[in-house]
Amino acid sequence: MDMLIGGKHISSDDLEDVINPYNGEVIDTIPIAHIQTVKLAIAEANNAKDELSEMSAFKISNKLFNVVNKLKEKREEFAKILSLEIGKPINESLVEVDRSIETLKLAAEEAKRIYGESVPLDAGLNGKGFFAFTQRLPLGVVAAITPFNYPLNLTIHKIAPAIACKNTTIIKPPTEAPLAVMKFAELLNEEFPDGVVNTVTGYGSEVGDYLVTSQDVNKISFTGSVTTGLMISQKAGMKRVTLELGGNDPMIVLNDADIDKAVKGVINGAFLNAGQVCMGVKRIIIEDSIACEFCEKLVSETEKLVMGNPLDPKTTLGTLISKKAAIQVEEAVNNAVDMGAKVLTGGTRDGSFYEATVIDNVTPEMDLVSNETFGPIAPIIRVKNLDEAIEVANDTDYGLQAGVFTSDYASAMRCANEIEAGTVFVNKQSTFRTDNMPFGGFKNSGVGKEGIKYAVEEMTKIKLIGLNLR
């Protein structure tokens, strides 16, 4: 599949296969862009700014709604592509497409709500007799660098609000799973002027690095690793950045919790997309008095998951993105076992598959939980009380989302106030997101917020206009 630049399909002498992680088959090939191609994409995006700027909010909104309808028509086709390139179960892929449709709707609606405000200058010294108001203006060119785990939805979270507030865009999709993103860019290009949406495929060390350092790109919106995010923040200079860098999300279960509800939270939170979710349940911090009952029920529910062909509707656990990724999870689990942890169920790898695994007697210093493990793992950390639970929850360099299960709202509010995370859910796991909420974490989980309204704020600049009426 070719890149889309300035409305034209562009290839390269260098190609790379897109591999189905389930069976190792080649799905398609993509071009590997080099700097000259990236320069062309940046130039085309800048050339398209004036034409997009001349479009009314009404027209942009309607065009985004047109894309909503096109994506609805191709729902099953996009879901199949996602399952083929990621190894995600088809039912989860359908949910990703449905969320993408809703995210687009939100952007189409938000295109009509980009307000300024009046500013009472007479509240300041010598301000009497002035009338002032603000406008929100587009930054210019927004570059979106997206990951493999939710490539379609996370790309739309970046480029839909960008276009809604009249920025042109360049998308660098994930090399492992670029096809759904590239196909979606074609739908947008059918509605908007050439150059408003551009795709460049290639390696982050070349394509991503040039986008980050170019003075002709005005914002970088990146979702990925902390290491890459830190490099982006150091190289971006004066341009705006939004960095969504993952998490090591805790789920606290207190002794007065509804255990069945908490177990369901782990099943939905730790094993979704084979655990490849930045806001997934990565650490289950549970009071020791209920840990044995909780583990017994969790093992029983975990063993009901069906691992198999991602295109089979009965499959509830797909592959990891690659065999290499599965080996990394395997090594993290084995190291924890060597340090005293106990696998209660799972713990076996088969190619790119890794079984849904419940592992008990985990301690905070184990690499399995001291760093983010991107796999279908439910690590149990036992604690004595609420004080220790909060201390363990905060003992991480990340702070994306968190959940606490309890029937005592005093305990719930204490967790909400004291856990260092961008979002804390009560009686819900961290792996929950609506596409209109502000999404973004603290500490090494990144800077800035996504969620359409909040993304628009990050993708616009404020101009003040003052009138002297004296």
GROMACS .gro file of C-alpha atoms in nm:
model
  470
    1MET     CA    1   0.000   0.000   0.000
    2ASP     CA    2   0.145   0.336  -0.102
    3MET     CA    3   0.183   0.654   0.101
    4LEU     CA    4  -0.059   0.941   0.043
    5ILE     CA    5   0.115   1.276  -0.005
    6GLY     CA    6  -0.054   1.582  -0.152
    7GLY     CA    7  -0.336   1.364  -0.282
    8LYS     CA    8  -0.096   1.140  -0.477
    9HIS     CA    9   0.017   0.785  -0.410
   10ILE     CA   10   0.390   0.770  -0.345
   11SER     CA   11   0.607   0.461  -0.313
   12SER     CA   12   0.977   0.404  -0.247
   13ASP     CA   13   1.261   0.184  -0.367
   14ASP     CA   14   1.268   0.037  -0.017
   15LEU     CA   15   0.973  -0.176   0.090
   16GLU     CA   16   0.880  -0.363   0.405
   17ASP     CA   17   0.637  -0.647   0.459
   18VAL     CA   18   0.345  -0.617   0.697
   19ILE     CA   19   0.325  -0.951   0.877
   20ASN     CA   20   0.023  -1.124   1.028
   21PRO     CA   21   0.146  -1.217   1.378
   22TYR     CA   22  -0.100  -1.509   1.396
   23ASN     CA   23   0.039  -1.710   1.105
   24GLY     CA   24   0.346  -1.521   0.983
   25GLU     CA   25   0.195  -1.453   0.640
   26VAL     CA   26   0.263  -1.131   0.449
   27ILE     CA   27  -0.052  -0.917   0.436
   28ASP     CA   28   0.085  -0.630   0.227
   29THR     CA   29   0.397  -0.423   0.172
   30ILE     CA   30   0.459  -0.059   0.255
   31PRO     CA   31   0.723   0.185   0.130
   32ILE     CA   32   0.999   0.298   0.363
   33ALA     CA   33   1.018   0.675   0.335
   34HIS     CA   34   1.341   0.871   0.355
   35ILE     CA   35   1.400   1.237   0.431
   36GLN     CA   36   1.319   1.371   0.083
   37THR     CA   37   0.977   1.210   0.100
   38VAL     CA   38   0.916   1.352   0.448
   39LYS     CA   39   1.013   1.697   0.321
   40LEU     CA   40   0.760   1.657   0.041
   41ALA     CA   41   0.484   1.565   0.288
   42ILE     CA   42   0.566   1.867   0.504
   43ALA     CA   43   0.562   2.095   0.200
   44GLU     CA   44   0.226   1.959   0.083
   45ALA     CA   45   0.075   2.002   0.429
   46ASN     CA   46   0.193   2.362   0.443
   47ASN     CA   47   0.064   2.429   0.091
   48ALA     CA   48  -0.283   2.307   0.191
   49LYS     CA   49  -0.315   2.534   0.498
   50ASP     CA   50  -0.472   2.831   0.321
   51GLU     CA   51  -0.737   2.626   0.142
   52LEU     CA   52  -0.838   2.450   0.463
   53SER     CA   53  -0.840   2.779   0.652
   54GLU     CA   54  -1.089   2.924   0.403
   55MET     CA   55  -1.337   2.644   0.472
   56SER     CA   56  -1.616   2.726   0.717
   57ALA     CA   57  -1.662   2.535   1.039
   58PHE     CA   58  -1.998   2.423   0.899
   59LYS     CA   59  -1.833   2.272   0.593
   60ILE     CA   60  -1.553   2.102   0.788
   61SER     CA   61  -1.809   1.953   1.026
   62ASN     CA   62  -2.019   1.817   0.741
   63LYS     CA   63  -1.716   1.665   0.570
   64LEU     CA   64  -1.611   1.492   0.891
   65PHE     CA   65  -1.963   1.354   0.922
   66ASN     CA   66  -1.931   1.227   0.564
   67VAL     CA   67  -1.621   1.034   0.671
   68VAL     CA   68  -1.817   0.897   0.966
   69ASN     CA   69  -2.067   0.747   0.722
   70LYS     CA   70  -1.795   0.606   0.501
   71LEU     CA   71  -1.627   0.439   0.795
   72LYS     CA   72  -1.961   0.294   0.906
   73GLU     CA   73  -2.005   0.140   0.561
   74LYS     CA   74  -1.661  -0.019   0.580
   75ARG     CA   75  -1.682  -0.124   0.948
   76GLU     CA   76  -1.624  -0.497   0.892
   77GLU     CA   77  -1.350  -0.436   0.635
   78PHE     CA   78  -1.152  -0.213   0.873
   79ALA     CA   79  -1.202  -0.456   1.163
   80LYS     CA   80  -1.064  -0.743   0.955
   81ILE     CA   81  -0.756  -0.538   0.863
   82LEU     CA   82  -0.693  -0.460   1.231
   83SER     CA   83  -0.718  -0.827   1.328
   84LEU     CA   84  -0.487  -0.934   1.047
   85GLU     CA   85  -0.213  -0.681   1.119
   86ILE     CA   86  -0.227  -0.682   1.501
   87GLY     CA   87  -0.360  -1.026   1.595
   88LYS     CA   88  -0.647  -0.865   1.785
   89PRO     CA   89  -0.966  -1.074   1.822
   90ILE     CA   90  -1.222  -0.969   1.562
   91ASN     CA   91  -1.479  -0.866   1.823
   92GLU     CA   92  -1.224  -0.631   1.983
   93SER     CA   93  -1.137  -0.494   1.639
   94LEU     CA   94  -1.504  -0.419   1.576
   95VAL     CA   95  -1.514  -0.228   1.905
   96GLU     CA   96  -1.210  -0.026   1.795
   97VAL     CA   97  -1.384   0.067   1.470
   98ASP     CA   98  -1.702   0.159   1.658
   99ARG     CA   99  -1.503   0.379   1.896
  100SER     CA  100  -1.330   0.536   1.597
  101ILE     CA  101  -1.667   0.623   1.447
  102GLU     CA  102  -1.776   0.787   1.773
  103THR     CA  103  -1.446   0.977   1.800
  104LEU     CA  104  -1.497   1.113   1.450
  105LYS     CA  105  -1.851   1.221   1.541
  106LEU     CA  106  -1.717   1.410   1.841
  107ALA     CA  107  -1.464   1.588   1.620
  108ALA     CA  108  -1.732   1.675   1.365
  109GLU     CA  109  -1.941   1.826   1.644
  110GLU     CA  110  -1.645   2.006   1.803
  111ALA     CA  111  -1.559   2.175   1.472
  112LYS     CA  112  -1.859   2.402   1.541
  113ARG     CA  113  -1.763   2.477   1.902
  114ILE     CA  114  -1.423   2.640   1.878
  115TYR     CA  115  -1.500   2.951   2.077
  116GLY     CA  116  -1.305   3.252   2.190
  117GLU     CA  117  -1.415   3.460   2.489
  118SER     CA  118  -1.455   3.819   2.591
  119VAL     CA  119  -1.188   3.946   2.830
  120PRO     CA  120  -1.275   4.220   3.085
  121LEU     CA  121  -0.969   4.444   3.046
  122ASP     CA  122  -1.124   4.693   3.285
  123ALA     CA  123  -1.038   4.446   3.560
  124GLY     CA  124  -0.678   4.560   3.514
  125LEU     CA  125  -0.507   4.895   3.562
  126ASN     CA  126  -0.594   5.144   3.284
  127GLY     CA  127  -0.825   4.891   3.114
  128LYS     CA  128  -1.144   5.095   3.136
  129GLY     CA  129  -1.290   5.175   2.797
  130PHE     CA  130  -1.142   4.874   2.619
  131PHE     CA  131  -1.330   4.581   2.471
  132ALA     CA  132  -1.127   4.266   2.410
  133PHE     CA  133  -1.195   3.916   2.286
  134THR     CA  134  -0.994   3.608   2.194
  135GLN     CA  135  -0.988   3.381   1.892
  136ARG     CA  136  -0.862   3.024   1.874
  137LEU     CA  137  -0.651   2.979   1.562
  138PRO     CA  138  -0.494   2.665   1.410
  139LEU     CA  139  -0.129   2.597   1.482
  140GLY     CA  140  -0.057   2.501   1.121
  141VAL     CA  141   0.075   2.150   1.060
  142VAL     CA  142   0.016   1.871   1.310
  143ALA     CA  143   0.223   1.552   1.286
  144ALA     CA  144   0.071   1.241   1.441
  145ILE     CA  145   0.298   0.950   1.536
  146THR     CA  146   0.088   0.652   1.638
  147PRO     CA  147   0.141   0.307   1.796
  148PHE     CA  148   0.037  -0.041   1.688
  149ASN     CA  149  -0.205  -0.141   1.964
  150TYR     CA  150  -0.504   0.081   1.871
  151PRO     CA  151  -0.376   0.232   1.547
  152LEU     CA  152  -0.705   0.345   1.398
  153ASN     CA  153  -0.867   0.496   1.706
  154LEU     CA  154  -0.550   0.661   1.836
  155THR     CA  155  -0.476   0.811   1.495
  156ILE     CA  156  -0.827   0.955   1.478
  157HIS     CA  157  -0.781   1.099   1.827
  158LYS     CA  158  -0.495   1.303   1.682
  159ILE     CA  159  -0.591   1.399   1.328
  160ALA     CA  160  -0.969   1.445   1.364
  161PRO     CA  161  -0.943   1.728   1.621
  162ALA     CA  162  -0.651   1.871   1.425
  163ILE     CA  163  -0.861   1.900   1.110
  164ALA     CA  164  -1.165   2.016   1.309
  165CYS     CA  165  -0.971   2.326   1.411
  166LYS     CA  166  -0.822   2.372   1.060
  167ASN     CA  167  -0.476   2.222   1.094
  168THR     CA  168  -0.332   2.014   0.813
  169THR     CA  169  -0.183   1.680   0.911
  170ILE     CA  170   0.095   1.430   0.854
  171ILE     CA  171   0.051   1.078   0.987
  172LYS     CA  172   0.335   0.840   1.061
  173PRO     CA  173   0.152   0.512   1.123
  174PRO     CA  174   0.316   0.223   1.309
  175THR     CA  175   0.538   0.017   1.080
  176GLU     CA  176   0.403  -0.308   1.229
  177ALA     CA  177   0.037  -0.215   1.172
  178PRO     CA  178  -0.001   0.069   0.920
  179LEU     CA  179  -0.275  -0.055   0.688
  180ALA     CA  180  -0.596   0.051   0.864
  181VAL     CA  181  -0.449   0.396   0.925
  182MET     CA  182  -0.340   0.438   0.564
  183LYS     CA  183  -0.677   0.321   0.436
  184PHE     CA  184  -0.853   0.567   0.669
  185ALA     CA  185  -0.637   0.852   0.539
  186GLU     CA  186  -0.774   0.775   0.192
  187LEU     CA  187  -1.130   0.827   0.321
  188LEU     CA  188  -1.036   1.167   0.462
  189ASN     CA  189  -0.860   1.265   0.142
  190GLU     CA  190  -1.182   1.201  -0.055
  191GLU     CA  191  -1.347   1.480   0.145
  192PHE     CA  192  -1.072   1.734   0.206
  193PRO     CA  193  -0.832   1.922  -0.024
  194ASP     CA  194  -0.513   1.743  -0.128
  195GLY     CA  195  -0.242   1.787   0.133
  196VAL     CA  196  -0.474   1.819   0.433
  197VAL     CA  197  -0.398   1.454   0.516
  198ASN     CA  198  -0.065   1.295   0.433
  199THR     CA  199   0.087   0.960   0.534
  200VAL     CA  200   0.456   0.872   0.556
  201THR     CA  201   0.565   0.521   0.644
  202GLY     CA  202   0.909   0.434   0.767
  203TYR     CA  203   1.132   0.419   1.069
  204GLY     CA  204   1.110   0.653   1.362
  205SER     CA  205   1.485   0.713   1.361
  206GLU     CA  206   1.453   0.882   1.022
  207VAL     CA  207   1.091   0.975   0.947
  208GLY     CA  208   0.989   1.054   1.304
  209ASP     CA  209   1.308   1.237   1.385
  210TYR     CA  210   1.274   1.469   1.085
  211LEU     CA  211   0.910   1.547   1.166
  212VAL     CA  212   1.007   1.631   1.524
  213THR     CA  213   1.293   1.863   1.433
  214SER     CA  214   1.144   2.036   1.126
  215GLN     CA  215   1.059   2.403   1.181
  216ASP     CA  216   0.776   2.362   0.929
  217VAL     CA  217   0.584   2.128   1.159
  218ASN     CA  218   0.398   2.309   1.437
  219LYS     CA  219   0.291   2.028   1.668
  220ILE     CA  220   0.380   1.667   1.741
  221SER     CA  221   0.118   1.437   1.888
  222PHE     CA  222   0.287   1.112   1.987
  223THR     CA  223   0.175   0.793   2.156
  224GLY     CA  224   0.445   0.539   2.237
  225SER     CA  225   0.735   0.460   2.467
  226VAL     CA  226   0.884   0.682   2.736
  227THR     CA  227   1.227   0.657   2.576
  228THR     CA  228   1.101   0.792   2.244
  229GLY     CA  229   0.882   1.051   2.416
  230LEU     CA  230   1.177   1.192   2.608
  231MET     CA  231   1.378   1.220   2.286
  232ILE     CA  232   1.089   1.401   2.119
  233SER     CA  233   1.058   1.650   2.405
  234GLN     CA  234   1.431   1.721   2.387
  235LYS     CA  235   1.439   1.768   2.009
  236ALA     CA  236   1.107   1.943   1.942
  237GLY     CA  237   1.230   2.292   2.028
  238MET     CA  238   0.953   2.553   2.043
  239LYS     CA  239   0.682   2.342   1.878
  240ARG     CA  240   0.389   2.210   2.079
  241VAL     CA  241   0.397   1.846   2.190
  242THR     CA  242   0.143   1.606   2.331
  243LEU     CA  243   0.302   1.287   2.463
  244GLU     CA  244   0.100   0.981   2.565
  245LEU     CA  245   0.367   0.748   2.699
  246GLY     CA  246   0.198   0.452   2.857
  247GLY     CA  247   0.140   0.345   3.211
  248ASN     CA  248   0.190   0.096   3.489
  249ASP     CA  249  -0.164   0.123   3.610
  250PRO     CA  250  -0.266  -0.004   3.953
  251MET     CA  251  -0.595  -0.159   4.052
  252ILE     CA  252  -0.649  -0.154   4.426
  253VAL     CA  253  -0.892  -0.408   4.574
  254LEU     CA  254  -0.985  -0.343   4.937
  255ASN     CA  255  -1.134  -0.600   5.173
  256ASP     CA  256  -1.484  -0.451   5.150
  257ALA     CA  257  -1.490  -0.467   4.768
  258ASP     CA  258  -1.734  -0.658   4.553
  259ILE     CA  259  -1.490  -0.935   4.459
  260ASP     CA  260  -1.686  -1.058   4.158
  261LYS     CA  261  -1.695  -0.707   4.013
  262ALA     CA  262  -1.322  -0.664   4.079
  263VAL     CA  263  -1.243  -0.996   3.910
  264LYS     CA  264  -1.441  -0.886   3.606
  265GLY     CA  265  -1.240  -0.563   3.610
  266VAL     CA  266  -0.915  -0.759   3.587
  267ILE     CA  267  -1.043  -0.982   3.305
  268ASN     CA  268  -1.148  -0.675   3.106
  269GLY     CA  269  -0.845  -0.472   3.206
  270ALA     CA  270  -0.542  -0.703   3.206
  271PHE     CA  271  -0.622  -0.924   2.906
  272LEU     CA  272  -0.782  -0.683   2.658
  273ASN     CA  273  -0.583  -0.682   2.332
  274ALA     CA  274  -0.354  -0.943   2.491
  275GLY     CA  275  -0.254  -0.689   2.754
  276GLN     CA  276  -0.116  -0.446   2.495
  277VAL     CA  277  -0.297  -0.143   2.637
  278CYS     CA  278  -0.123   0.159   2.788
  279MET     CA  279  -0.399   0.201   3.047
  280GLY     CA  280  -0.433  -0.172   3.111
  281VAL     CA  281  -0.440  -0.321   3.460
  282LYS     CA  282  -0.070  -0.382   3.519
  283ARG     CA  283  -0.065  -0.424   3.900
  284ILE     CA  284  -0.341  -0.572   4.116
  285ILE     CA  285  -0.283  -0.444   4.469
  286ILE     CA  286  -0.506  -0.638   4.707
  287GLU     CA  287  -0.554  -0.659   5.080
  288ASP     CA  288  -0.419  -0.991   5.200
  289SER     CA  289  -0.735  -1.089   5.388
  290ILE     CA  290  -0.930  -1.140   5.061
  291ALA     CA  291  -0.642  -1.229   4.827
  292CYS     CA  292  -0.693  -1.607   4.828
  293GLU     CA  293  -1.065  -1.585   4.746
  294PHE     CA  294  -0.994  -1.323   4.481
  295CYS     CA  295  -0.719  -1.533   4.317
  296GLU     CA  296  -0.936  -1.843   4.309
  297LYS     CA  297  -1.216  -1.660   4.129
  298LEU     CA  298  -0.974  -1.480   3.897
  299VAL     CA  299  -0.808  -1.805   3.791
  300SER     CA  300  -1.147  -1.960   3.718
  301GLU     CA  301  -1.253  -1.668   3.496
  302THR     CA  302  -0.912  -1.641   3.327
  303GLU     CA  303  -0.922  -2.004   3.220
  304LYS     CA  304  -1.247  -1.937   3.031
  305LEU     CA  305  -1.064  -1.716   2.780
  306VAL     CA  306  -1.024  -1.870   2.435
  307MET     CA  307  -0.689  -1.827   2.261
  308GLY     CA  308  -0.696  -1.877   1.886
  309ASN     CA  309  -0.739  -1.735   1.537
  310PRO     CA  310  -0.813  -1.362   1.572
  311LEU     CA  311  -1.069  -1.381   1.289
  312ASP     CA  312  -1.273  -1.644   1.475
  313PRO     CA  313  -1.556  -1.470   1.668
  314LYS     CA  314  -1.510  -1.724   1.951
  315THR     CA  315  -1.152  -1.605   2.015
  316THR     CA  316  -1.116  -1.380   2.319
  317LEU     CA  317  -0.735  -1.373   2.342
  318GLY     CA  318  -0.528  -1.299   2.033
  319THR     CA  319  -0.157  -1.278   1.969
  320LEU     CA  320   0.093  -1.019   2.072
  321ILE     CA  321   0.221  -0.797   1.795
  322SER     CA  322   0.521  -1.025   1.732
  323LYS     CA  323   0.709  -1.328   1.856
  324LYS     CA  324   0.975  -1.093   1.992
  325ALA     CA  325   0.714  -0.914   2.204
  326ALA     CA  326   0.584  -1.246   2.338
  327ILE     CA  327   0.937  -1.353   2.432
  328GLN     CA  328   0.984  -1.030   2.629
  329VAL     CA  329   0.669  -1.107   2.830
  330GLU     CA  330   0.785  -1.464   2.882
  331GLU     CA  331   1.119  -1.345   3.018
  332ALA     CA  332   0.953  -1.097   3.257
  333VAL     CA  333   0.728  -1.371   3.400
  334ASN     CA  334   1.014  -1.621   3.431
  335ASN     CA  335   1.229  -1.365   3.612
  336ALA     CA  336   0.946  -1.299   3.859
  337VAL     CA  337   0.910  -1.672   3.923
  338ASP     CA  338   1.284  -1.696   3.986
  339MET     CA  339   1.242  -1.423   4.250
  340GLY     CA  340   0.960  -1.606   4.430
  341ALA     CA  341   0.639  -1.529   4.241
  342LYS     CA  342   0.397  -1.814   4.170
  343VAL     CA  343   0.209  -1.869   3.842
  344LEU     CA  344  -0.148  -1.972   3.924
  345THR     CA  345  -0.257  -2.021   3.563
  346GLY     CA  346  -0.103  -1.960   3.221
  347GLY     CA  347   0.263  -1.876   3.189
  348THR     CA  348   0.328  -2.045   2.855
  349ARG     CA  349   0.426  -1.897   2.519
  350ASP     CA  350   0.354  -2.040   2.174
  351GLY     CA  351   0.506  -1.828   1.899
  352SER     CA  352   0.339  -1.485   1.918
  353PHE     CA  353   0.079  -1.613   2.164
  354TYR     CA  354   0.120  -1.582   2.539
  355GLU     CA  355  -0.138  -1.736   2.767
  356ALA     CA  356  -0.348  -1.518   2.995
  357THR     CA  357  -0.148  -1.545   3.316
  358VAL     CA  358  -0.233  -1.489   3.681
  359ILE     CA  359   0.079  -1.466   3.897
  360ASP     CA  360   0.071  -1.435   4.276
  361ASN     CA  361   0.326  -1.333   4.541
  362VAL     CA  362   0.459  -1.055   4.321
  363THR     CA  363   0.662  -0.786   4.497
  364PRO     CA  364   0.701  -0.424   4.383
  365GLU     CA  365   1.071  -0.456   4.300
  366MET     CA  366   1.017  -0.730   4.041
  367ASP     CA  367   1.072  -0.612   3.684
  368LEU     CA  368   0.732  -0.755   3.592
  369VAL     CA  369   0.566  -0.467   3.780
  370SER     CA  370   0.842  -0.211   3.831
  371ASN     CA  371   0.833  -0.153   3.455
  372GLU     CA  372   0.541  -0.165   3.214
  373THR     CA  373   0.483  -0.521   3.092
  374PHE     CA  374   0.292  -0.516   2.763
  375GLY     CA  375   0.124  -0.855   2.775
  376PRO     CA  376  -0.170  -1.055   2.916
  377ILE     CA  377  -0.045  -1.068   3.275
  378ALA     CA  378  -0.239  -1.020   3.600
  379PRO     CA  379   0.024  -0.975   3.875
  380ILE     CA  380  -0.104  -0.997   4.234
  381ILE     CA  381   0.067  -0.777   4.495
  382ARG     CA  382  -0.061  -0.844   4.848
  383VAL     CA  383  -0.066  -0.560   5.101
  384LYS     CA  384  -0.171  -0.524   5.464
  385ASN     CA  385  -0.397  -0.217   5.443
  386LEU     CA  386  -0.504   0.092   5.252
  387ASP     CA  387  -0.194   0.290   5.352
  388GLU     CA  388   0.035   0.031   5.198
  389ALA     CA  389  -0.190  -0.004   4.892
  390ILE     CA  390  -0.161   0.367   4.809
  391GLU     CA  391   0.214   0.362   4.875
  392VAL     CA  392   0.261   0.070   4.634
  393ALA     CA  393   0.029   0.227   4.375
  394ASN     CA  394   0.242   0.542   4.369
  395ASP     CA  395   0.574   0.354   4.364
  396THR     CA  396   0.618   0.392   3.989
  397ASP     CA  397   0.750   0.640   3.735
  398TYR     CA  398   0.413   0.630   3.558
  399GLY     CA  399   0.080   0.793   3.640
  400LEU     CA  400  -0.173   0.734   3.364
  401GLN     CA  401  -0.491   0.583   3.511
  402ALA     CA  402  -0.588   0.384   3.820
  403GLY     CA  403  -0.883   0.200   3.967
  404VAL     CA  404  -0.996   0.121   4.320
  405PHE     CA  405  -1.263  -0.129   4.423
  406THR     CA  406  -1.427  -0.063   4.758
  407SER     CA  407  -1.772  -0.011   4.910
  408ASP     CA  408  -1.639   0.258   5.146
  409TYR     CA  409  -1.649   0.598   4.982
  410ALA     CA  410  -1.416   0.748   5.239
  411SER     CA  411  -1.151   0.500   5.125
  412ALA     CA  412  -1.248   0.563   4.763
  413MET     CA  413  -1.205   0.939   4.797
  414ARG     CA  414  -0.875   0.897   4.977
  415CYS     CA  415  -0.748   0.688   4.684
  416ALA     CA  416  -0.888   0.939   4.436
  417ASN     CA  417  -0.705   1.223   4.610
  418GLU     CA  418  -0.376   1.048   4.688
  419ILE     CA  419  -0.306   0.825   4.387
  420GLU     CA  420  -0.075   1.006   4.145
  421ALA     CA  421  -0.253   0.950   3.814
  422GLY     CA  422  -0.433   1.152   3.549
  423THR     CA  423  -0.753   0.954   3.611
  424VAL     CA  424  -0.875   0.750   3.909
  425PHE     CA  425  -1.186   0.535   3.869
  426VAL     CA  426  -1.388   0.405   4.164
  427ASN     CA  427  -1.526   0.051   4.122
  428LYS     CA  428  -1.394   0.042   3.766
  429GLN     CA  429  -1.061  -0.074   3.629
  430SER     CA  430  -0.808   0.164   3.476
  431THR     CA  431  -0.877   0.018   3.131
  432PHE     CA  432  -1.173   0.242   3.066
  433ARG     CA  433  -1.203   0.540   2.839
  434THR     CA  434  -1.477   0.735   2.671
  435ASP     CA  435  -1.355   0.929   2.373
  436ASN     CA  436  -1.474   1.267   2.500
  437MET     CA  437  -1.298   1.257   2.838
  438PRO     CA  438  -0.963   1.427   2.906
  439PHE     CA  439  -0.705   1.152   2.868
  440GLY     CA  440  -0.344   1.187   2.973
  441GLY     CA  441  -0.127   1.109   3.271
  442PHE     CA  442   0.124   1.242   3.518
  443LYS     CA  443   0.496   1.176   3.565
  444ASN     CA  444   0.647   0.968   3.282
  445SER     CA  445   0.305   0.892   3.139
  446GLY     CA  446   0.337   1.209   2.936
  447VAL     CA  447   0.226   1.568   2.889
  448GLY     CA  448  -0.091   1.717   2.745
  449LYS     CA  449  -0.441   1.576   2.708
  450GLU     CA  450  -0.634   1.394   2.440
  451GLY     CA  451  -1.012   1.367   2.416
  452ILE     CA  452  -1.152   1.573   2.129
  453LYS     CA  453  -1.238   1.897   2.311
  454TYR     CA  454  -0.911   1.889   2.504
  455ALA     CA  455  -0.707   1.798   2.197
  456VAL     CA  456  -0.852   2.098   2.013
  457GLU     CA  457  -0.731   2.321   2.296
  458GLU     CA  458  -0.382   2.171   2.256
  459MET     CA  459  -0.393   2.223   1.877
  460THR     CA  460  -0.490   2.590   1.871
  461LYS     CA  461  -0.325   2.916   1.968
  462ILE     CA  462  -0.504   3.206   2.133
  463LYS     CA  463  -0.502   3.555   1.984
  464LEU     CA  464  -0.632   3.857   2.179
  465ILE     CA  465  -0.796   4.145   1.990
  466GLY     CA  466  -0.847   4.466   2.185
  467LEU     CA  467  -1.054   4.769   2.083
  468ASN     CA  468  -0.996   5.110   2.241
  469LEU     CA  469  -1.343   5.260   2.278
  470ARG     CA  470  -1.239   5.565   2.477
   0.00000   0.00000   0.00000
